PDB file of C-alpha atoms and ligand atoms in Angstrom:
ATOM      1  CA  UNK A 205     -60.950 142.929  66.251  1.00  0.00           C
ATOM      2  CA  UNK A 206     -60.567 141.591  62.342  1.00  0.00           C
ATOM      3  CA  UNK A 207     -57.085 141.146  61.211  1.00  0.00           C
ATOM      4  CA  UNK A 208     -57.198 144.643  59.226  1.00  0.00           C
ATOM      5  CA  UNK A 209     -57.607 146.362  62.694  1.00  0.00           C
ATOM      6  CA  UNK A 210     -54.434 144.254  64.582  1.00  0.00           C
ATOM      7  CA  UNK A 211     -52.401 144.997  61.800  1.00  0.00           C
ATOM      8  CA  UNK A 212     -53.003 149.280  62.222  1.00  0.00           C
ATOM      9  CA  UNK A 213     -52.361 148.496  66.029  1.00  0.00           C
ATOM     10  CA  UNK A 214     -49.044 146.691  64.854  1.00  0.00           C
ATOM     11  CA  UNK A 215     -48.658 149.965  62.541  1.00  0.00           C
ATOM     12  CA  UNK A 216     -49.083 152.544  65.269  1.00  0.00           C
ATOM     13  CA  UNK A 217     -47.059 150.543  67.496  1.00  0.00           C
ATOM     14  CA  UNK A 218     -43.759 150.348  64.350  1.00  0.00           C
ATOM     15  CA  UNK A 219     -44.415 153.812  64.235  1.00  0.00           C
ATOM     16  CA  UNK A 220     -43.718 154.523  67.685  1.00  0.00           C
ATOM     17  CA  UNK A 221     -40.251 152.334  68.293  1.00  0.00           C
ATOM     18  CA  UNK A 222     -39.147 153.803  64.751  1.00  0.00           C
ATOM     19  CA  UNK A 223     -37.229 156.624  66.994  1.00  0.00           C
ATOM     20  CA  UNK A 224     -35.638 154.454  69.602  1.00  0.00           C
ATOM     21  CA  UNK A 225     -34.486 151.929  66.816  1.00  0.00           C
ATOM     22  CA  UNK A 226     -32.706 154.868  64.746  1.00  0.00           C
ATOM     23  CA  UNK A 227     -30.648 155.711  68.109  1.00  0.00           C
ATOM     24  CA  UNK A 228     -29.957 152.140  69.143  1.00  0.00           C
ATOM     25  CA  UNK A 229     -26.551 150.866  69.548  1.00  0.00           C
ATOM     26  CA  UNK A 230     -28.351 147.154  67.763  1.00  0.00           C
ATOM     27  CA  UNK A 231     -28.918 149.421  64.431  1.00  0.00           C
ATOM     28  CA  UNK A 232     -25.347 151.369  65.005  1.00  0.00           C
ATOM     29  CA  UNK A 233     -26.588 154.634  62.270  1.00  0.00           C
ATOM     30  CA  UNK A 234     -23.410 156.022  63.410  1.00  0.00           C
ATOM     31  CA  UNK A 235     -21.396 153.295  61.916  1.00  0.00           C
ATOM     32  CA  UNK A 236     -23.452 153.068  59.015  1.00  0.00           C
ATOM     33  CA  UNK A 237     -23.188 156.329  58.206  1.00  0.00           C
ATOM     34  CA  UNK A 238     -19.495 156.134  58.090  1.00  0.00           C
ATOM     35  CA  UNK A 239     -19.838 153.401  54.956  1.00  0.00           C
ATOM     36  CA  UNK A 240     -20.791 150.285  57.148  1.00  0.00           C
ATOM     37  CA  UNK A 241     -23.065 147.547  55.405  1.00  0.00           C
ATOM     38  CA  UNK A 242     -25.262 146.399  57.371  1.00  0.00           C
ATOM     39  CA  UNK A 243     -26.169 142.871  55.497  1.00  0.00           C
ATOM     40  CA  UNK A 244     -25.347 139.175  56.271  1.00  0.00           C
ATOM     41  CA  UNK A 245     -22.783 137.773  53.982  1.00  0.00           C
ATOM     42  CA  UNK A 246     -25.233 134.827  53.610  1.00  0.00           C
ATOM     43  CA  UNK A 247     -27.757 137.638  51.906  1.00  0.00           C
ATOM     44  CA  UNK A 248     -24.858 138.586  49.674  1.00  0.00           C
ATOM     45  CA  UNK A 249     -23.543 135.110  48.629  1.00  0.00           C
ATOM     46  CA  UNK A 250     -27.470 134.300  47.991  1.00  0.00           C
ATOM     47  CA  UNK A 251     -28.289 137.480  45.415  1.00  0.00           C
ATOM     48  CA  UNK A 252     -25.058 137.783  43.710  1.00  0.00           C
ATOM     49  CA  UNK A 253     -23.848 140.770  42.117  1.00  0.00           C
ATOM     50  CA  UNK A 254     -26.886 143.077  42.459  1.00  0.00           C
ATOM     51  CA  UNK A 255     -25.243 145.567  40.520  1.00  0.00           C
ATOM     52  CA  UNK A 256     -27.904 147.798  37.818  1.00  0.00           C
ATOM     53  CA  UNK A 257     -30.559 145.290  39.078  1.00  0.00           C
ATOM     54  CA  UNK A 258     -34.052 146.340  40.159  1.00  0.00           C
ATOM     55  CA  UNK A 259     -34.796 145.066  43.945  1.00  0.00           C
ATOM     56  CA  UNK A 260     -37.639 145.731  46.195  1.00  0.00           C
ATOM     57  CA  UNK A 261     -36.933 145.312  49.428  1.00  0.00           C
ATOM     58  CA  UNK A 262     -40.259 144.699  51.377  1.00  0.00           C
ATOM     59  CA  UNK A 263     -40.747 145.298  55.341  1.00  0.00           C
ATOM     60  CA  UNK A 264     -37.684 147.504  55.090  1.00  0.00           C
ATOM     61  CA  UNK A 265     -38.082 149.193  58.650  1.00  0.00           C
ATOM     62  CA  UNK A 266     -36.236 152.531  58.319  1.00  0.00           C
ATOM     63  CA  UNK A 267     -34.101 151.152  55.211  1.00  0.00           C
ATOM     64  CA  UNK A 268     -30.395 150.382  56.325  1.00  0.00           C
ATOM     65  CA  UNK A 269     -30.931 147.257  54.682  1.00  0.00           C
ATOM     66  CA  UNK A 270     -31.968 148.649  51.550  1.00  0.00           C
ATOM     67  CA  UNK A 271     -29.775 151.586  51.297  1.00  0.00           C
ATOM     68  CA  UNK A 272     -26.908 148.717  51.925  1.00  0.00           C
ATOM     69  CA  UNK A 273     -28.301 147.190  48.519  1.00  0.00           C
ATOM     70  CA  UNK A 274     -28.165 150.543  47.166  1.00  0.00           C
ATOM     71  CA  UNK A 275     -24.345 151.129  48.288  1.00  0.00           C
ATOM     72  CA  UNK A 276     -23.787 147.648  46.495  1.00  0.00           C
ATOM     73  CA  UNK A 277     -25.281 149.334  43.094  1.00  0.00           C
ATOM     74  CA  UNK A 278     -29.078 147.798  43.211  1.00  0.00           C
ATOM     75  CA  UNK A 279     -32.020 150.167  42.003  1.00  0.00           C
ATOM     76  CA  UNK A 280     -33.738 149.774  45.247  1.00  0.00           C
ATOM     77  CA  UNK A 281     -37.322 150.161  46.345  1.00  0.00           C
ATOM     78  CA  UNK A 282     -38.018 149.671  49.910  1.00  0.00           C
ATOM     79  CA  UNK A 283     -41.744 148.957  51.266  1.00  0.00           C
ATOM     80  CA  UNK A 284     -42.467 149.352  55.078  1.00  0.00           C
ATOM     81  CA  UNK A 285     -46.354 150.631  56.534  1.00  0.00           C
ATOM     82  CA  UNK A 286     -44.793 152.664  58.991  1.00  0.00           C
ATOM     83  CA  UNK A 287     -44.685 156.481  58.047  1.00  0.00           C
ATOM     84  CA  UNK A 288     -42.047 156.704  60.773  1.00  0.00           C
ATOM     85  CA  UNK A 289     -39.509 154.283  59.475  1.00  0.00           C
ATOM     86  CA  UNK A 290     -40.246 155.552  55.583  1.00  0.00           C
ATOM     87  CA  UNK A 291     -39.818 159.437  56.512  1.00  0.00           C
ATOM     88  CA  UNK A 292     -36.679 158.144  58.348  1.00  0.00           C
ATOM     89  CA  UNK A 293     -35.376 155.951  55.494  1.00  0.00           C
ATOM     90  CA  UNK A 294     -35.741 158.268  53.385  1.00  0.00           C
ATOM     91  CA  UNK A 295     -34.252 161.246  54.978  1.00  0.00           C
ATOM     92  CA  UNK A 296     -30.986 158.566  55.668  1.00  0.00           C
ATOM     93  CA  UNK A 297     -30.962 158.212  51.966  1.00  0.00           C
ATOM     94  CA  UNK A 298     -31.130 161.878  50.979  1.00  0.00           C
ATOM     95  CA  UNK A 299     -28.583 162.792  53.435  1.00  0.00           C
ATOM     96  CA  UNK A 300     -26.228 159.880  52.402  1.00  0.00           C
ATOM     97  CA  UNK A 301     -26.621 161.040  49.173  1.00  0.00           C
ATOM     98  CA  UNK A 302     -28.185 157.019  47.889  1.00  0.00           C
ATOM     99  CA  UNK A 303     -30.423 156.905  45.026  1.00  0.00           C
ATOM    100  CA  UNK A 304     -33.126 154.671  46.626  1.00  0.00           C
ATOM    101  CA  UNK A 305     -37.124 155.066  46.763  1.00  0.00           C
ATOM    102  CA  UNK A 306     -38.944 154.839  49.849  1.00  0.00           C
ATOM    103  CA  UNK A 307     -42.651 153.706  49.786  1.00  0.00           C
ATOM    104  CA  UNK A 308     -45.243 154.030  52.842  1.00  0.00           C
ATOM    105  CA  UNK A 309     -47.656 150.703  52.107  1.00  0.00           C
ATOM    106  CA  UNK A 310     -48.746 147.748  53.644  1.00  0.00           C
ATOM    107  CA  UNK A 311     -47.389 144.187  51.931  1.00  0.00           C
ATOM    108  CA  UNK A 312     -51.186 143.059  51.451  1.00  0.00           C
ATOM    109  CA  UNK A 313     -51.721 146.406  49.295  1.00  0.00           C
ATOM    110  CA  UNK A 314     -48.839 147.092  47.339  1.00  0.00           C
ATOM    111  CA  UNK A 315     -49.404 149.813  44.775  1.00  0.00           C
ATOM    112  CA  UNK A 316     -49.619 148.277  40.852  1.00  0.00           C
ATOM    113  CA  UNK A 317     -46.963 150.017  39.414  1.00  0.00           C
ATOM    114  CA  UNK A 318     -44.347 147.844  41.580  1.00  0.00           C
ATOM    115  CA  UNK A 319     -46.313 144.872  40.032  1.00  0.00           C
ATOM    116  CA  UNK A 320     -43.600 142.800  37.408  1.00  0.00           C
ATOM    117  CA  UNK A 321     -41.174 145.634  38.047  1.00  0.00           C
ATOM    118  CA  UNK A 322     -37.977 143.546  40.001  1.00  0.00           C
ATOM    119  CA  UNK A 323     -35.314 141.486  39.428  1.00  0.00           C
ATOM    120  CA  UNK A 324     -35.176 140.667  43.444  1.00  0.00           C
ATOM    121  CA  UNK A 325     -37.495 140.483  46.099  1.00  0.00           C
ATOM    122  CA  UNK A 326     -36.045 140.853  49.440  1.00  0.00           C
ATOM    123  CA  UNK A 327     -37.577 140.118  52.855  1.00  0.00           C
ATOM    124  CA  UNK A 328     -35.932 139.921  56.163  1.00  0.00           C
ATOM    125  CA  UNK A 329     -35.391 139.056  59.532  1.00  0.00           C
ATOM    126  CA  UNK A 330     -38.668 139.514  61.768  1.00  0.00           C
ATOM    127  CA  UNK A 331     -41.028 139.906  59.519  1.00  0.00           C
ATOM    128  CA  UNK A 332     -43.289 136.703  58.782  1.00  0.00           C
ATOM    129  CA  UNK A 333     -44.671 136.896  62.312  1.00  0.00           C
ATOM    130  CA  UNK A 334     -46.493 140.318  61.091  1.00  0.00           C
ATOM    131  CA  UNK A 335     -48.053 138.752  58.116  1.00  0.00           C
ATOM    132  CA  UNK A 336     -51.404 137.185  59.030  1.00  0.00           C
ATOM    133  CA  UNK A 337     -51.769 135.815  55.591  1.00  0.00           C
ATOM    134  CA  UNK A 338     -48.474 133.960  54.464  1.00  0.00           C
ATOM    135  CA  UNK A 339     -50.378 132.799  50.936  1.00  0.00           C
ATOM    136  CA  UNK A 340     -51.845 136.135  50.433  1.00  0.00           C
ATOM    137  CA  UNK A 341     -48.306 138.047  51.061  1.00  0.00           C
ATOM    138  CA  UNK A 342     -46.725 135.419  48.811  1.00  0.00           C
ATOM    139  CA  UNK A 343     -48.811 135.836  45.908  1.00  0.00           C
ATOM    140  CA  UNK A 344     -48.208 139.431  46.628  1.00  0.00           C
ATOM    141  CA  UNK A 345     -44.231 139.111  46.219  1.00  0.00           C
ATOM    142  CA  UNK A 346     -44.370 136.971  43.468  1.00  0.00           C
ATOM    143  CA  UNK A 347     -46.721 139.470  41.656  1.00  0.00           C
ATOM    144  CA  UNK A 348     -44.123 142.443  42.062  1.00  0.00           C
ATOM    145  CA  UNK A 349     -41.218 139.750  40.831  1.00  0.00           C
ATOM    146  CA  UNK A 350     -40.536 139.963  36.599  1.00  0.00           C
ATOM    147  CA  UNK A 351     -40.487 136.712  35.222  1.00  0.00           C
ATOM    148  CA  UNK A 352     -36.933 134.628  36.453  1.00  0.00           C
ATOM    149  CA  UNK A 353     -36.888 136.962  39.191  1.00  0.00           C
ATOM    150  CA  UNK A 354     -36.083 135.802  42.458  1.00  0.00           C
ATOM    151  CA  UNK A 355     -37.306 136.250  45.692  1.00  0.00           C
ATOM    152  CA  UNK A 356     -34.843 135.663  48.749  1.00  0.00           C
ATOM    153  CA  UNK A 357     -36.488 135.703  52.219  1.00  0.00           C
ATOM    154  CA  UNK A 358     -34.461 134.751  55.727  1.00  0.00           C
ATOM    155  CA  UNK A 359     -35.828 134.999  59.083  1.00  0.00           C
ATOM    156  CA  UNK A 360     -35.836 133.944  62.816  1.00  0.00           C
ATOM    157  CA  UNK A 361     -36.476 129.939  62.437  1.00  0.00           C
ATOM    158  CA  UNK A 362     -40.024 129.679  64.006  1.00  0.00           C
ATOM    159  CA  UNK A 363     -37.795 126.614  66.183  1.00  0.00           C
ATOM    160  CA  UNK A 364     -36.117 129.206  67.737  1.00  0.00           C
ATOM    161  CA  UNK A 365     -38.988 130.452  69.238  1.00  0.00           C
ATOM    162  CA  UNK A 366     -40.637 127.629  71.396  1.00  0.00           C
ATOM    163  CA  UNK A 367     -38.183 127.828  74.322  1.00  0.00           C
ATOM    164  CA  UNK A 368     -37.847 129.567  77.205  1.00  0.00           C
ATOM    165  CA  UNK A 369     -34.751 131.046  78.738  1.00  0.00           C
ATOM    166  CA  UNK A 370     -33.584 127.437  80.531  1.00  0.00           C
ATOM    167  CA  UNK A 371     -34.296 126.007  77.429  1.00  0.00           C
ATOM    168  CA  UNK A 372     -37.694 124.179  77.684  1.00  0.00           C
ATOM    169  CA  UNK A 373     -39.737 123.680  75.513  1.00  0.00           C
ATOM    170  CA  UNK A 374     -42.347 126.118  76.216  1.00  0.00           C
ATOM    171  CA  UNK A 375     -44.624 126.390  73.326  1.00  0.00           C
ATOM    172  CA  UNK A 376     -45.921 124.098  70.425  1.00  0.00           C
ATOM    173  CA  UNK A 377     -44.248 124.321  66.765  1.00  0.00           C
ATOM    174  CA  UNK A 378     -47.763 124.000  65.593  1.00  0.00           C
ATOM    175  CA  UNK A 379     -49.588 126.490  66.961  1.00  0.00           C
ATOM    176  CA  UNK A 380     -51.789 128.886  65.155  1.00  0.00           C
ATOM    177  CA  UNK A 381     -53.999 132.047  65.201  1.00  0.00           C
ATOM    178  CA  UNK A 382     -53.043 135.492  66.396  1.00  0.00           C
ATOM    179  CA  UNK A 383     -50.556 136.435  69.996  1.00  0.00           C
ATOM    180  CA  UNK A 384     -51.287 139.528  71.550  1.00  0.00           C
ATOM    181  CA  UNK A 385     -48.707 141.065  73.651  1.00  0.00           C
ATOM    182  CA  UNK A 386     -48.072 144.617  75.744  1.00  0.00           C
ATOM    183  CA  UNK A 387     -44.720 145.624  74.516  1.00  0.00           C
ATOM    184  CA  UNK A 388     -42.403 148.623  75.949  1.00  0.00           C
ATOM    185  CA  UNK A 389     -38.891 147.158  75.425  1.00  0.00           C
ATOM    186  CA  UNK A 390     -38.282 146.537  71.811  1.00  0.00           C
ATOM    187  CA  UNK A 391     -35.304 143.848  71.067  1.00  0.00           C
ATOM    188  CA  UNK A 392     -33.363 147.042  69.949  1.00  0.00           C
ATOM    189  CA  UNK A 393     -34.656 150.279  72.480  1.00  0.00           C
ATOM    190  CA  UNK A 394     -37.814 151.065  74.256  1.00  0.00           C
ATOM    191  CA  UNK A 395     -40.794 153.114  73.274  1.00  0.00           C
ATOM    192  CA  UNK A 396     -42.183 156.006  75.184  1.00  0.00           C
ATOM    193  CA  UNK A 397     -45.684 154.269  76.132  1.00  0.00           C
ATOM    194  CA  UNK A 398     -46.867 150.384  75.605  1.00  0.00           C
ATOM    195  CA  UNK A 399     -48.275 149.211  72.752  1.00  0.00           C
ATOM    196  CA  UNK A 400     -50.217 145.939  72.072  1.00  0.00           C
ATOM    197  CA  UNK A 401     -48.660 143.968  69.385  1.00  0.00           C
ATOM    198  CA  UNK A 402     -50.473 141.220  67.347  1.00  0.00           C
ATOM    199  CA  UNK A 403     -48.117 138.551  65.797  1.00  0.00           C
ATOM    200  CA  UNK A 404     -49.056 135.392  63.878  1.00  0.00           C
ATOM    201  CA  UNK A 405     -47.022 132.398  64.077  1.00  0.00           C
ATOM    202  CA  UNK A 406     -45.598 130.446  60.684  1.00  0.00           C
ATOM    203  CA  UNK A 407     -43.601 126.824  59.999  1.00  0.00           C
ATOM    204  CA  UNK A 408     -42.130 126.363  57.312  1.00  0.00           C
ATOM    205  CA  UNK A 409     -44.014 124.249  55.631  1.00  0.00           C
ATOM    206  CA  UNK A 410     -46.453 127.080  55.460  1.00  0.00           C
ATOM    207  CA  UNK A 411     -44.079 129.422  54.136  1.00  0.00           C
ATOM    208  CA  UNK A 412     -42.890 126.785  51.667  1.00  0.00           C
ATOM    209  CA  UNK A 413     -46.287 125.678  50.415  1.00  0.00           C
ATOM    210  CA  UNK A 414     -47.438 129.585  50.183  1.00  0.00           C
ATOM    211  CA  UNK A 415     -44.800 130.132  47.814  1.00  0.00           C
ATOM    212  CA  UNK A 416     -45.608 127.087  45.853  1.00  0.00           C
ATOM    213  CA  UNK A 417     -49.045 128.146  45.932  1.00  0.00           C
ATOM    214  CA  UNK A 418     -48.110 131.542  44.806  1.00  0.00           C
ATOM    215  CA  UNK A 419     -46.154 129.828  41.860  1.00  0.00           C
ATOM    216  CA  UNK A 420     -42.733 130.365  42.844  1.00  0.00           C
ATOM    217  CA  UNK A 421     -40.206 127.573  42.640  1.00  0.00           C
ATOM    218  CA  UNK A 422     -38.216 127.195  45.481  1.00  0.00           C
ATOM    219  CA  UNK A 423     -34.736 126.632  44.499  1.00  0.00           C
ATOM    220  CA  UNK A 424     -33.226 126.796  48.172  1.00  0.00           C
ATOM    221  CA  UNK A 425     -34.138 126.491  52.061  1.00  0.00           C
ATOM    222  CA  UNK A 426     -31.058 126.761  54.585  1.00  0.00           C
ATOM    223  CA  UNK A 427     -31.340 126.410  58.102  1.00  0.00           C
ATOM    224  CA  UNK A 428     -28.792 128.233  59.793  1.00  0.00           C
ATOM    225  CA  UNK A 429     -27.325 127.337  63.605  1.00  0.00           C
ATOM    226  CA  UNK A 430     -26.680 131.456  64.001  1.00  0.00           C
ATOM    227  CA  UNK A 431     -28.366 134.384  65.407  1.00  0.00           C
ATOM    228  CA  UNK A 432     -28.452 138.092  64.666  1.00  0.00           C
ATOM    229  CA  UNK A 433     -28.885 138.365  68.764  1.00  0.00           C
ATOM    230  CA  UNK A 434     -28.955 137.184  72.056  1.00  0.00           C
ATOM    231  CA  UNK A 435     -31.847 135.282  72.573  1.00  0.00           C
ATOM    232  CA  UNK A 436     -31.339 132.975  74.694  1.00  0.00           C
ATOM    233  CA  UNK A 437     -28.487 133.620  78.056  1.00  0.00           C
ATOM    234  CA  UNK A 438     -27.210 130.377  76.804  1.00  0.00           C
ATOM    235  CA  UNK A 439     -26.038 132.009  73.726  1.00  0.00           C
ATOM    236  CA  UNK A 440     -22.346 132.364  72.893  1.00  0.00           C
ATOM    237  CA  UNK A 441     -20.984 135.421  70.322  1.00  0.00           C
ATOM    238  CA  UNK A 442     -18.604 134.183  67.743  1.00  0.00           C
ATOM    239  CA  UNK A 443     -16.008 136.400  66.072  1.00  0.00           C
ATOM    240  CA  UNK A 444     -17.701 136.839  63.001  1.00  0.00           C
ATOM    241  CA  UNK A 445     -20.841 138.718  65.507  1.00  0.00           C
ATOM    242  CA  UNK A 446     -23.014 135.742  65.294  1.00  0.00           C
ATOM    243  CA  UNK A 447     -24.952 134.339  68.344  1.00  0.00           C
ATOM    244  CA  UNK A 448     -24.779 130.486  69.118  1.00  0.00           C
ATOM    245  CA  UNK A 449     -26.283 128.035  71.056  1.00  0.00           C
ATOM    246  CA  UNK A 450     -23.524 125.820  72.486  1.00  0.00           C
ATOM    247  CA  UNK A 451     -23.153 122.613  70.040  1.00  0.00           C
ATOM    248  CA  UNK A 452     -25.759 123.900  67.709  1.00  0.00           C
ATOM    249  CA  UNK A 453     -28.774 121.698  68.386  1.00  0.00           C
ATOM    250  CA  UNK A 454     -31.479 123.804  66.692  1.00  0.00           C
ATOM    251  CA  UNK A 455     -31.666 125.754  63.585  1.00  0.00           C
ATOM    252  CA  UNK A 456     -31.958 129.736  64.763  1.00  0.00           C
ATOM    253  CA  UNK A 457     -32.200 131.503  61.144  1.00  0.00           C
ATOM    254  CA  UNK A 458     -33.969 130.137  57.800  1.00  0.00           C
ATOM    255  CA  UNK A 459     -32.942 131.288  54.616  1.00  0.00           C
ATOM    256  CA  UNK A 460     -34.988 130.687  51.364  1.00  0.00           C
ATOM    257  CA  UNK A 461     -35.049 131.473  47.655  1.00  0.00           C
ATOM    258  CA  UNK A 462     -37.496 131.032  45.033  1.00  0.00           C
ATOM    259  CA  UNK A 463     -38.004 131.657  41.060  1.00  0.00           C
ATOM    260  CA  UNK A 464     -40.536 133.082  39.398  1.00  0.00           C
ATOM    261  CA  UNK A 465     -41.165 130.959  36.831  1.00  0.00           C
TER     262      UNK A 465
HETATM  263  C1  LIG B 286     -38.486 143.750  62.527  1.00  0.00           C
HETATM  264  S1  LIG B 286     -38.781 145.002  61.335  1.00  0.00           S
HETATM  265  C2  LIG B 286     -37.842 144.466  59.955  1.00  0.00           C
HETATM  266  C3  LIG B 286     -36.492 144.600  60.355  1.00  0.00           C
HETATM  267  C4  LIG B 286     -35.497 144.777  59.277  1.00  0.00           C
HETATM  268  N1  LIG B 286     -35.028 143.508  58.852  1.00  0.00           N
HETATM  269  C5  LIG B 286     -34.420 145.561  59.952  1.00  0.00           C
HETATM  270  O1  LIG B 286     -33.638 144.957  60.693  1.00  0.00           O
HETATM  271  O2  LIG B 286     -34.401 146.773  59.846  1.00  0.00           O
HETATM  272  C6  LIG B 286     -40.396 144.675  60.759  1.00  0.00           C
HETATM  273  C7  LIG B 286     -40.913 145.791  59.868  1.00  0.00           C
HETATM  274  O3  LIG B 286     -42.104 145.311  59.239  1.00  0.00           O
HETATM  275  C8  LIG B 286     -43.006 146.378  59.119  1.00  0.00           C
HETATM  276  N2  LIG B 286     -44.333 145.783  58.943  1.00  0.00           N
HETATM  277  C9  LIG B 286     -45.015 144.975  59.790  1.00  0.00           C
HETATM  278  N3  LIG B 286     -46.168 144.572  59.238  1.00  0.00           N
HETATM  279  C10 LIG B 286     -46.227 145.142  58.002  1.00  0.00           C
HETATM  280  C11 LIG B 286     -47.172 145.090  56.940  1.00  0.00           C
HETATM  281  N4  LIG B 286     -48.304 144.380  57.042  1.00  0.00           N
HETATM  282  N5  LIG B 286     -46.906 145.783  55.806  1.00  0.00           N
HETATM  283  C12 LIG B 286     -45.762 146.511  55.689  1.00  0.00           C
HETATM  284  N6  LIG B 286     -44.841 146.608  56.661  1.00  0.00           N
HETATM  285  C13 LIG B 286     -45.058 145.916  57.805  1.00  0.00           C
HETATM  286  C14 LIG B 286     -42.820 147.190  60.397  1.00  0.00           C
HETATM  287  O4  LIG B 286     -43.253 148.509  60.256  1.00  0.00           O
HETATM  288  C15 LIG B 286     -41.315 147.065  60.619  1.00  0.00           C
HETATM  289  O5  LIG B 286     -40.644 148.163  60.092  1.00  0.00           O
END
C-alpha cells in the first residue's frame, strides 16, 4: 500500500471518529458554544493580535480551533481532508453565526487560490504524525504564507512518545517509516467499528530542517514540560488544566514559529 492509499485509510478512519469527537466531554461543544475559546494561551501570546488578519488554519479537525481565531477577529480558513469534520465545522460556524471558511482538502494538495493568500499559518496538536512527507507539507505551508507571514506550528513533542505507561523507554527517538495500528478508542471517544490508522513518526530536527528547506526562517522553537492530556498515569493536572509529569524531566509539547522570508 503506497503512502497515497494509507493516507485515504487515515481519511476514512477521521471521518468516522468526527461524530464521537463533536460529543466528547475532551472537545466540551457545549462550553464552546456558550463563548468558550478553546486555544492555549501559549498560541495566543505567539500570534499576537490576529485581529483583520488572514489565517489558515490547516488540519483543523471540525474547526473549534479556528472558529476560536475567528471569535478573536482573524479572517479564517480552515483545511482538514475529512468531509466529516468540514460539514461539521462548518455547520458550528453557521449556527454560531462566525464568518469563517471551511475547506475539504488534503495538506499535500491544497487548492492554488490559498497559495500567498495569509498572514498566519496555523497547525496544531496531533498532526505531524499524519504527514508522511514533513518537506513536502512544509513547502506546502510556506507556499500558502504571503511574504513576512508566519507560520506557528505546536505539537505533542515526539519525546513524549517513546515511553510506556511505567515510564520506560519503550521505543527509539529515531525511528522511521510508517506505524500501523487497529484503533476503536480515540484519545477523545470511540468509533462505531475499528479502523487501521497509518502514522509516521518526526524529530525535530526533521521538522526544523523541512522548514529551512522550505525557506522559512525559524524565529522560535519552545519545548514545553505540559500536556493537553493524560498520557501517562504518572501525570499530575495543574490548575491552569495542564498535565505534568512530576519534576518535569521531558519536554511533552513543542512549539515553533517561522518567517517567510
Ligand atoms: C488530531 S486532529 C487535529 C486536532 C486539532 N488540533 C483539534 O484538536 O481539533 C488531526 C486532523 O488532521 C486531519 N488530517 C490528517 N491527515 C491529513 C491530511 N493529509 N490532510 C488534511 N487533513 C489531515 C484529520 O482529518 C484530523 O481532523
Amino acid at each position: 500500500m503506497d503512502e497515497k492509499q494509507q493516507m485515504l485509510r487515515n481519511q476514512q478512519a477521521w471521518d468516522a471518529q468526527t461524530g464521537a469527537h463533536v460529543g466528547s466531554e475532551f472537545y466540551d461543544v457545549a462550553s464552546f458554544k456558550a463563548g468558550k475559546n478553546s486555544l492555549r494561551p501559549f498560541e495566543q501570546e505567539a500570534l499576537g493580535d490576529v485581529s483583520g488578519r488572514s489565517l489558515l488554519h490547516l488540519m483543523c479537525h471540525f474547526g473549534l480551533d479556528t472558529l476560536s481565531w475567528a471569535r478573536l477577529g482573524a479572517q479564517v480558513t480552515g483545511v482538514d481532508f475529512s468531509a466529516e469534520s468540514i460539514a461539521t465545522a462548518t455547520a458550528l460556524a453557521q449556527e454560531l453565526s462566525l464568518d469563517a471558511r471551511f475547506v475539504q482538502a488534503n495538506v499535500y494538495e491544497l487548492p492554488g487560490e490559498l497559495d500567498g493568500a495569509f498572514d498566519f499559518v496555523v497547525m496544531t496538536y496531533g498532526t505531524l504524525i499524519w504527514l508522511p512527507d514533513l518537506d513536502g507539507w512544509a513547502r506546502a505551508a510556506a507556499r500558502c504564507l504571503k511574504p513576512g507571514g508566519t507560520l506557528f506550528v505546536a505539537d505533542f513533542h515526539p519525546i513524549a512518545m517513546l515511553f510506556d505507561d511505567d515510564l520506560a523507554l519503550a521505543r527509539s527517538y529515531f525511528r522511521s517509516g510508517p506505524a500501523e495500528r487497529e484503533v476503536k478508542q480515540t484519545y477523545a471517544g470511540e468509533m462505531d467499528q475499528p479502523h487501521i490508522q497509518t502514522t509516521w513518526p518526526w524529530t525535530v530536527g526533521r521538522l526544523v530542517t523541512a522548514l529551512g528547506r522550505a525557506g522559512l526562517q525559524v524565529t522560535r522553537v519552545d519545548e514545553l514540560p505540559l500536556d493537553l492530556r493524560q498520557r501517562h498515569p504518572a501525570m499530575v493536572q495543574g490548575d491552569d488544566g495542564f498535565w505534568r509529569l512530576p519534576g518535569d524531566p521531558i519536554p511533552l509539547l513543542l512549539a515553533c514559529q517561522a518567517i517567510k522570508p
